[in-house]
Short mmCIF file of C-alpha atoms in Angstrom, two decimals:
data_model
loop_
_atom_site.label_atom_id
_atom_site.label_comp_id
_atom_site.label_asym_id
_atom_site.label_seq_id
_atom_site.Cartn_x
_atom_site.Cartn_y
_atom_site.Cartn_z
CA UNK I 1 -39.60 9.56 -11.08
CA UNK I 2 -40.28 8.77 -14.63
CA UNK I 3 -40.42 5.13 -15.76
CA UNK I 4 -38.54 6.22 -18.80
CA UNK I 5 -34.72 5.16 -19.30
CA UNK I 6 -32.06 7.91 -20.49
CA UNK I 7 -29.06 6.27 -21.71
CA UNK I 8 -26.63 9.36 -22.49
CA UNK I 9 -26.26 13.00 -22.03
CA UNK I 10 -27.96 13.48 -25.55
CA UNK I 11 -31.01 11.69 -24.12
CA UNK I 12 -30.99 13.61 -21.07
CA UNK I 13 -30.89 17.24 -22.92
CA UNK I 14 -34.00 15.69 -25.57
CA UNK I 15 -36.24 15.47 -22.35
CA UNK I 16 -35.00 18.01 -20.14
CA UNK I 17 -35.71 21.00 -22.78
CA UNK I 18 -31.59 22.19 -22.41
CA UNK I 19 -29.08 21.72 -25.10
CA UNK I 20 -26.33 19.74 -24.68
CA UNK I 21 -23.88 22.21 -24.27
CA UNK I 22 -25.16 23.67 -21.03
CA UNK I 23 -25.72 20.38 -19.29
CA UNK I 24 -22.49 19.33 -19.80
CA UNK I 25 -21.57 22.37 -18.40
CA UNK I 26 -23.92 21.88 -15.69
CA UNK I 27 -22.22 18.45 -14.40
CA UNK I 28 -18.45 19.47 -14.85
CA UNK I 29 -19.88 22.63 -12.03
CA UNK I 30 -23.27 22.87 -11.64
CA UNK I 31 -22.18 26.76 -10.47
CA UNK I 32 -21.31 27.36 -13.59
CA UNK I 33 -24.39 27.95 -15.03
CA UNK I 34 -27.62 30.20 -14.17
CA UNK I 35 -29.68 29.59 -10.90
CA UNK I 36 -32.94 29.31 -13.16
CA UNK I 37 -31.19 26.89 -15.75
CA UNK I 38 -29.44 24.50 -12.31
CA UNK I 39 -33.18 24.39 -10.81
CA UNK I 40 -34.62 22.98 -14.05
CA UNK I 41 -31.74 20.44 -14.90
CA UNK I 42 -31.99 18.96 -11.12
CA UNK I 43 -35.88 19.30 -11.66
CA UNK I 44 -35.27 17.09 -14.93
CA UNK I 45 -32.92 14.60 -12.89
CA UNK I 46 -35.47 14.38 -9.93
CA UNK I 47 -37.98 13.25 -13.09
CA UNK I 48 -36.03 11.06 -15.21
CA UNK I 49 -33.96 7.78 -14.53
CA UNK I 50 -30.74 9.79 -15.19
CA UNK I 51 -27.08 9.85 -13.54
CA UNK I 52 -24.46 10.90 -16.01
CA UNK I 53 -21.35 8.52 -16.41
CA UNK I 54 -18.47 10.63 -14.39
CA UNK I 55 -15.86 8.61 -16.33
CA UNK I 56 -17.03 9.46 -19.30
CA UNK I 57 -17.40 12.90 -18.63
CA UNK I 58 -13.92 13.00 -17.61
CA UNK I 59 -12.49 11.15 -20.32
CA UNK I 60 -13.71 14.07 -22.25
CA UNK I 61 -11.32 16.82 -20.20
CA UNK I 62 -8.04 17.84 -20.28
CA UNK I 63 -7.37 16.98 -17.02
CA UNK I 64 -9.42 14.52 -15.55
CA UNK I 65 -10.67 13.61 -11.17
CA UNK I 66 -9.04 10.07 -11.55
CA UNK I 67 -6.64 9.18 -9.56
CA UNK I 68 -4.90 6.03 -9.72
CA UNK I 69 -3.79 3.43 -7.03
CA UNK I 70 -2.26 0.66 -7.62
CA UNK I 71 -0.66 -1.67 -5.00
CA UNK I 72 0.60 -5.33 -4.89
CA UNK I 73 -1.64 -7.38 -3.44
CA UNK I 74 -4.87 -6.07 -1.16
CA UNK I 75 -4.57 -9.47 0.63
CA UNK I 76 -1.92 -7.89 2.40
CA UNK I 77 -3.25 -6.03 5.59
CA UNK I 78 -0.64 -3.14 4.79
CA UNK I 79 -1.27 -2.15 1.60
CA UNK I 80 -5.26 -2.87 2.90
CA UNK I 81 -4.38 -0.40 5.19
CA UNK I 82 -2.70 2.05 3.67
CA UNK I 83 -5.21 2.16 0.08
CA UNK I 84 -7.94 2.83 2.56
CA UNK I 85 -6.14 5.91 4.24
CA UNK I 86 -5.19 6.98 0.30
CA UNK I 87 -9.29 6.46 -0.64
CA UNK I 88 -10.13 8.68 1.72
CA UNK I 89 -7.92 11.48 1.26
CA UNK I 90 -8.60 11.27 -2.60
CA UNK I 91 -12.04 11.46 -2.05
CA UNK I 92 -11.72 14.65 0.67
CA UNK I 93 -9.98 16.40 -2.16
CA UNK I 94 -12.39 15.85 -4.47
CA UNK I 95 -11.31 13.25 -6.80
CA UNK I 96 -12.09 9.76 -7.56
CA UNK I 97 -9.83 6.86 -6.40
CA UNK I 98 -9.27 3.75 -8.86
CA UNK I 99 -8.32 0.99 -6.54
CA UNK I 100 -6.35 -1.30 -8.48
CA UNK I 101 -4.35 -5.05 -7.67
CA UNK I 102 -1.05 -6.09 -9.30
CA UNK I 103 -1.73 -9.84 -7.45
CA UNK I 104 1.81 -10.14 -7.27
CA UNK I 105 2.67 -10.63 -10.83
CA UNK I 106 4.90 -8.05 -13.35
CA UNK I 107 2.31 -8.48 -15.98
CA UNK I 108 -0.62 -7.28 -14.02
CA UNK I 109 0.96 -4.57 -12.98
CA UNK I 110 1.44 -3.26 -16.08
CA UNK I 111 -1.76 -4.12 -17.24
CA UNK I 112 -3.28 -2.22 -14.58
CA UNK I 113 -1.51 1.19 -15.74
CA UNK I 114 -2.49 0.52 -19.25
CA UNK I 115 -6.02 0.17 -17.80
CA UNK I 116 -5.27 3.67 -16.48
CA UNK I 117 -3.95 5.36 -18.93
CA UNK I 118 -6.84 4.11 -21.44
CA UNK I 119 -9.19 6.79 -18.75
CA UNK I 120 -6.68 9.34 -18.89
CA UNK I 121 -6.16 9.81 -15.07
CA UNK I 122 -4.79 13.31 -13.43
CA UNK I 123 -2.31 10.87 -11.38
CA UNK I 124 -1.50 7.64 -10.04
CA UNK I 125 -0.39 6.36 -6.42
CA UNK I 126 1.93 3.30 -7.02
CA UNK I 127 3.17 0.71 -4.69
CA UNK I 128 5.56 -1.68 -7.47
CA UNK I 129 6.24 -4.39 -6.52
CA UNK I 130 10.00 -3.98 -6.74
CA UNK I 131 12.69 -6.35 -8.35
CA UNK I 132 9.84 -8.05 -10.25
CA UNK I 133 8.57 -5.08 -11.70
CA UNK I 134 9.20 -3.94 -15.32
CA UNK I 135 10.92 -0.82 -14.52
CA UNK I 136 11.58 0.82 -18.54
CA UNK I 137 7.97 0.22 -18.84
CA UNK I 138 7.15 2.06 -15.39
CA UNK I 139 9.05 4.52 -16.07
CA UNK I 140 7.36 5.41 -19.42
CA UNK I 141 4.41 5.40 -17.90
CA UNK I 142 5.05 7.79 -15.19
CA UNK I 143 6.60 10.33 -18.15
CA UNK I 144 3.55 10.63 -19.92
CA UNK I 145 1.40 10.79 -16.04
CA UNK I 146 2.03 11.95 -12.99
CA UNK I 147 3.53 9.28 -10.67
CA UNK I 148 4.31 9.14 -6.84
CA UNK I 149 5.91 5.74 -5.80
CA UNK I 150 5.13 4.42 -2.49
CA UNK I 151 6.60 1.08 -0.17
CA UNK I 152 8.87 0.23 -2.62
CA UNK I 153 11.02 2.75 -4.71
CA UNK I 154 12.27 2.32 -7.98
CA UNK I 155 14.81 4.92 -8.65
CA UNK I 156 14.32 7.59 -11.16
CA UNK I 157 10.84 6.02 -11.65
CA UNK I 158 7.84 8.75 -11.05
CA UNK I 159 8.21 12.35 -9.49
CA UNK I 160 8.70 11.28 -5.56
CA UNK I 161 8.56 8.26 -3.18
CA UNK I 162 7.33 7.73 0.28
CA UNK I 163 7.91 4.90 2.48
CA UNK I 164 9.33 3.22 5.52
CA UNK I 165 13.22 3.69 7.02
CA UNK I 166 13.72 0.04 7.23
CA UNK I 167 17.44 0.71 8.52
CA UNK I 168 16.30 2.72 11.16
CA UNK I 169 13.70 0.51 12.15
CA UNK I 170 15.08 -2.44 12.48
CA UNK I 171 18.05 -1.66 14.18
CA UNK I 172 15.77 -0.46 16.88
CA UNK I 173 13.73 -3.63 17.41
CA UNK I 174 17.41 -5.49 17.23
CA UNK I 175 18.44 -3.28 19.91
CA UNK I 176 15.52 -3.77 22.18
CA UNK I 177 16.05 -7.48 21.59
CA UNK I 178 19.35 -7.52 22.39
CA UNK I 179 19.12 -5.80 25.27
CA UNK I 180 16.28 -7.79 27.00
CA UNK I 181 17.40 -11.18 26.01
CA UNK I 182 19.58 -13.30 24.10
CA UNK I 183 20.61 -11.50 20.40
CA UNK I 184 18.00 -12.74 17.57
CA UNK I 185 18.01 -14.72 14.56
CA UNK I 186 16.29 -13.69 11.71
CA UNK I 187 13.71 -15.84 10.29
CA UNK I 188 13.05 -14.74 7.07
CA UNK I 189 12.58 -16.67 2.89
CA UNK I 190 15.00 -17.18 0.91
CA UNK I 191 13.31 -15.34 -1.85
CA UNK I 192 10.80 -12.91 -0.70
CA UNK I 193 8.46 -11.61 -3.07
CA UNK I 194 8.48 -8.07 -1.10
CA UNK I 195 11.52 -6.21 -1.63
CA UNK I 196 11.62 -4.62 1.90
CA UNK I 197 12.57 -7.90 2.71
CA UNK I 198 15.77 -7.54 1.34
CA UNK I 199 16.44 -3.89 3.11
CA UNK I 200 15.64 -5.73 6.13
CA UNK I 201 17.79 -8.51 5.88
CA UNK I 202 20.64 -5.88 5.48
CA UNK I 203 19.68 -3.49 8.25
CA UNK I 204 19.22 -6.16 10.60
CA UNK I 205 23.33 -7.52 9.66
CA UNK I 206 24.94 -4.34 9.67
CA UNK I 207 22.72 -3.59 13.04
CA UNK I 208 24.35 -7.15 14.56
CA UNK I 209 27.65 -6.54 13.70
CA UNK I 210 27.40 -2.95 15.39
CA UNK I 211 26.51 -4.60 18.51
CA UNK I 212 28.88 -6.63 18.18
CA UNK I 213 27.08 -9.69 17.82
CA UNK I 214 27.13 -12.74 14.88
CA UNK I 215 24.24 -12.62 12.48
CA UNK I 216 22.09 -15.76 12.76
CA UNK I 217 19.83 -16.10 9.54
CA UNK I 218 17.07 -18.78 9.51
CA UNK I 219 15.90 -18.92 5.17
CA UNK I 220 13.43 -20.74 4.57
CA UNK I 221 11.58 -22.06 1.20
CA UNK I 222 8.37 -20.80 0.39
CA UNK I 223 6.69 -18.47 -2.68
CA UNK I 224 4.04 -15.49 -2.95
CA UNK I 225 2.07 -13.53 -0.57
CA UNK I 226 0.75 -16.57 2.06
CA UNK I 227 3.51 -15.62 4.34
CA UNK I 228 1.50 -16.90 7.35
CA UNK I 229 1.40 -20.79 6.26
CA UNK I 230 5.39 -20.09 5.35
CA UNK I 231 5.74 -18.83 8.55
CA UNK I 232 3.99 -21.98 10.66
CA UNK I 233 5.13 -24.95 7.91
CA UNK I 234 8.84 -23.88 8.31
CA UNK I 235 8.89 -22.86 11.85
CA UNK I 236 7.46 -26.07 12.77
CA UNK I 237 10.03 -27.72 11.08
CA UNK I 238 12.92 -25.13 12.25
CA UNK I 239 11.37 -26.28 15.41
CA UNK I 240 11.12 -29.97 15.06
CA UNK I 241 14.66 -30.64 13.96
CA UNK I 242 16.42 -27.76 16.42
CA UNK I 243 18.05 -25.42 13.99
CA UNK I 244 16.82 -22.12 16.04
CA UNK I 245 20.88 -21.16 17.58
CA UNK I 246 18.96 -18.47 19.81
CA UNK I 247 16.02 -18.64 22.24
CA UNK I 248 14.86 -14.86 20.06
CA UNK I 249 13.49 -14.93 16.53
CA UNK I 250 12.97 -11.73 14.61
CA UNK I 251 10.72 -12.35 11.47
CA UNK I 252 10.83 -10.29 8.35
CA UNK I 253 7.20 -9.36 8.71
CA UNK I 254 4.61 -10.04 10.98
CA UNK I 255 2.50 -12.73 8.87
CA UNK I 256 5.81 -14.96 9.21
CA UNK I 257 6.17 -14.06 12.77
CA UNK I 258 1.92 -14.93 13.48
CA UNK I 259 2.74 -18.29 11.76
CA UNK I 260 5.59 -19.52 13.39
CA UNK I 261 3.78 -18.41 16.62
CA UNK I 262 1.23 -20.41 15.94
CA UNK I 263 3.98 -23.38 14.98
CA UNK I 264 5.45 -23.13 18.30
CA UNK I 265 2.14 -23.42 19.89
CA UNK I 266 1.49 -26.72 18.20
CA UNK I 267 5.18 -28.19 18.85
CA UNK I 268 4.64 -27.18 22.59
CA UNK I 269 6.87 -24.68 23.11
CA UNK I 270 6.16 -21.68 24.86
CA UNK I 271 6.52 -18.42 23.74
CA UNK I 272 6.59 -14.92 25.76
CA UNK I 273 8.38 -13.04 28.93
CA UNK I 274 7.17 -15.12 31.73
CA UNK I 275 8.22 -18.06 33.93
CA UNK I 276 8.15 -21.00 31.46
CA UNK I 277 8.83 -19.17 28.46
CA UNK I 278 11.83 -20.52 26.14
CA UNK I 279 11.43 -17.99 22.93
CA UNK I 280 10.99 -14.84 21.96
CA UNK I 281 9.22 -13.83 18.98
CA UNK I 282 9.35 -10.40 17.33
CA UNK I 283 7.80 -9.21 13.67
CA UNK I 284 8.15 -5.71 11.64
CA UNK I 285 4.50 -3.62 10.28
CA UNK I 286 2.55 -3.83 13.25
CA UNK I 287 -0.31 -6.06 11.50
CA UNK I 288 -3.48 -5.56 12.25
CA UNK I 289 -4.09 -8.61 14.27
CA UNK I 290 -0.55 -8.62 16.01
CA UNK I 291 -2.53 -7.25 19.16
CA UNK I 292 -4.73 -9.89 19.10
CA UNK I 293 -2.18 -13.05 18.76
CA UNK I 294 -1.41 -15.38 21.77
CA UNK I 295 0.84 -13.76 23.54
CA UNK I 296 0.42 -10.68 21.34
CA UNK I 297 2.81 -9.35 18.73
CA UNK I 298 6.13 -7.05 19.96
CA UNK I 299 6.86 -5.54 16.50
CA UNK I 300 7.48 -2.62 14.76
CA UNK I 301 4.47 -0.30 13.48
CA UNK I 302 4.85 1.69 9.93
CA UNK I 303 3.78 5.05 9.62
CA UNK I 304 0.87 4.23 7.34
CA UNK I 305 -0.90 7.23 8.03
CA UNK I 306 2.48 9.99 6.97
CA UNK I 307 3.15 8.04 3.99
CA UNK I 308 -0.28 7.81 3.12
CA UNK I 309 -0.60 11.79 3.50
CA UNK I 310 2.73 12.40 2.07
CA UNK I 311 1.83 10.55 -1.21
CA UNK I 312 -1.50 12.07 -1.61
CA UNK I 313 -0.14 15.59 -1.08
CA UNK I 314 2.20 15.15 -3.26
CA UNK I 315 0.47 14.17 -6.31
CA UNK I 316 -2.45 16.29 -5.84
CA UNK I 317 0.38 19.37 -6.15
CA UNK I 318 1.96 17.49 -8.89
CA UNK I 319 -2.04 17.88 -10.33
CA UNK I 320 -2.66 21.52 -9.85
CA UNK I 321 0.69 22.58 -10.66
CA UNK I 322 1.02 21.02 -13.77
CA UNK I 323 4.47 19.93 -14.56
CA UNK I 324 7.05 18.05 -13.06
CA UNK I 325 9.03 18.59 -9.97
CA UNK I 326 12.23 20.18 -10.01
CA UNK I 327 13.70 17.14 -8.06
CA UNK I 328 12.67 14.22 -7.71
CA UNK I 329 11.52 13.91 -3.62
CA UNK I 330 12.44 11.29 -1.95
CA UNK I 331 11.49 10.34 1.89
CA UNK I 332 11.44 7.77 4.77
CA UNK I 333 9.60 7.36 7.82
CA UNK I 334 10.41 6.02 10.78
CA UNK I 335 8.86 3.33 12.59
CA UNK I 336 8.38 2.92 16.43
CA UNK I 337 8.79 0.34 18.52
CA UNK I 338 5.71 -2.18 19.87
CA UNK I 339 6.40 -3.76 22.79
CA UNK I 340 3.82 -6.61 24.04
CA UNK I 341 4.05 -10.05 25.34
CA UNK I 342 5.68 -12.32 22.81
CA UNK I 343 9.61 -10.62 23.30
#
């Protein structure tokens, strides 16, 4: 390769003995132009320290091969979880993923789709964060780009949403509970920065009082995404001064659920299905470690991998098609029950 440095497409055309015109062609489909004339441009790259800028280069069409996708918080093992299912069916398709952050805050989020829309993607996965979200200014985003929500829906906002039937699947995991054991509480904060949290907090009422049973909610204080310290300060204090009315606790989510495990561990008490045991402790999202916790996790596990397909379908049609949907699609998965040692 040669030593020398080639800083643009201009550059690259000087040396290579092809005008501009045809290697541009050349790198939006090298097909496109003749055997002869594709052997002498990849000679020239073999030869010269040259790799074209691919944003650029799309900045420059119509319609570009970025796709957007923008979640929460990547601390979270979910959205972890589901941007790397996303990434990879992005990249099967033949586009290029932007993996963006919101860190839990309105304003990053919407600086992160004014990043976007400053590289003119072809479409954008979002995951808003919900109540906290700046919904007018979502929603004139997602008129001027092609938007699928996922997680957490904002209505009217973007062409379709995908996410999880919390109704259905927590009155399943209140069910199970119910009938193996004593009837749960639900330890949950008061103010939950995820706004499933507040879906779940419904379901799992109305799925009490259609048993038949009294609703027992445990709130606790506590702010942002470290859900796992929550979970263990509060429980051990829950603990500690005897406010849990049931011998079964179902968490909101499974970080709160692998903290307060961990808080009954270090008050002493004893948590599982076998002789000795005096609680039961259930979460919802089947975290990645919830198989690996002591006793491990009973909980409920997401479809990550249909809402992940779902979303990407979705706006890759929205892409090629060209226009809006007729309706705007919305759909919910259900979840299925976990069962392991901890309930």
């Amino acid at each position: 390769m040669s030593g020398a440095k080639i800083k643009n497409m201009e550059g690259f055309a000087a040396v290579s003995g092809i005008s501009r015109p045809t290697v541009s062609k050349y790198f939006n489909d090298p097909d496109s132009v003749r055997k002869s004339t594709r052997i002498k441009i990849e000679a020239a790259l073999e030869r010269y320290d040259y790799r074209p800028n691919i944003y650029a280069i799309n900045q420059n069409r119509r319609r570009t091969k970025n796709i957007g996708l923008v979640v929460p918080n990547l601390t979270d093992p979910f959205f972890a979880a589901i941007a790397r299912t996303m990434e990879g069916l992005v990249l099967a398709a033949g586009y290029n993923p932007l993996l963006l952050s919101s860190h839990g805050g309105a304003d990053q989020e919407i600086s992160n789709l004014d990043s976007l829309r400053a590289i003119k993607p072809a479409g954008v996965l979002l995951a808003p964060l919900g109540r906290a979200s700046n919904s007018a200014l979502l929603a004139e985003f997602a008129d001027e780009i092609p938007t699928v929500l996922f997680d957490a829906n904002l209505e009217d906002v973007g062409e379709a949403f995908f996410g999880s039937d919390n109704a259905q699947s927590i009155d399943l995991i209140v069910q199970y509970l119910c009938r193996t054991g004593e009837p749960p509480a639900f330890f949950e904060m008061k103010n939950p920065v995820n706004p499933n949290a507040y879906r779940r907090r419904t379901a799992y009422a109305a799925s009490m009082e259609r048993l038949g049973q009294e609703p027992h909610f445990i709130r606790v204080d506590g702010e942002g995404w470290d859900f796992e310290e929550i979970g263990f300060r509060q429980g051990t204090r829950v603990i500690a001064e005897k406010l849990l009315p049931t011998n079964t606790v179902l968490c909101s989510n499974d970080r709160l659920a692998i903290g307060l495990l961990s808080a009954a561990f270090e008050s002493g008490v004893r948590v599982g299905l076998g002789e000795g045991c005096s609680l039961r402790i259930a979460g919802h999202d089947d975290h990645p470690f919830a198989r690996y916790t002591c006793p491990s996790l009973t909980t409920i596990s997401q479809d990550y991998g249909a809402i992940g397909a779902r979303s990407v379908e979705t706006i890759l049609a929205l892409i090629e098609d060209g226009k809006s949907a007729k309706e705007r699609e919305v759909t919910f998965f259900e979840g299925r029950l976990v069962m392991r040692g901890s309930a």
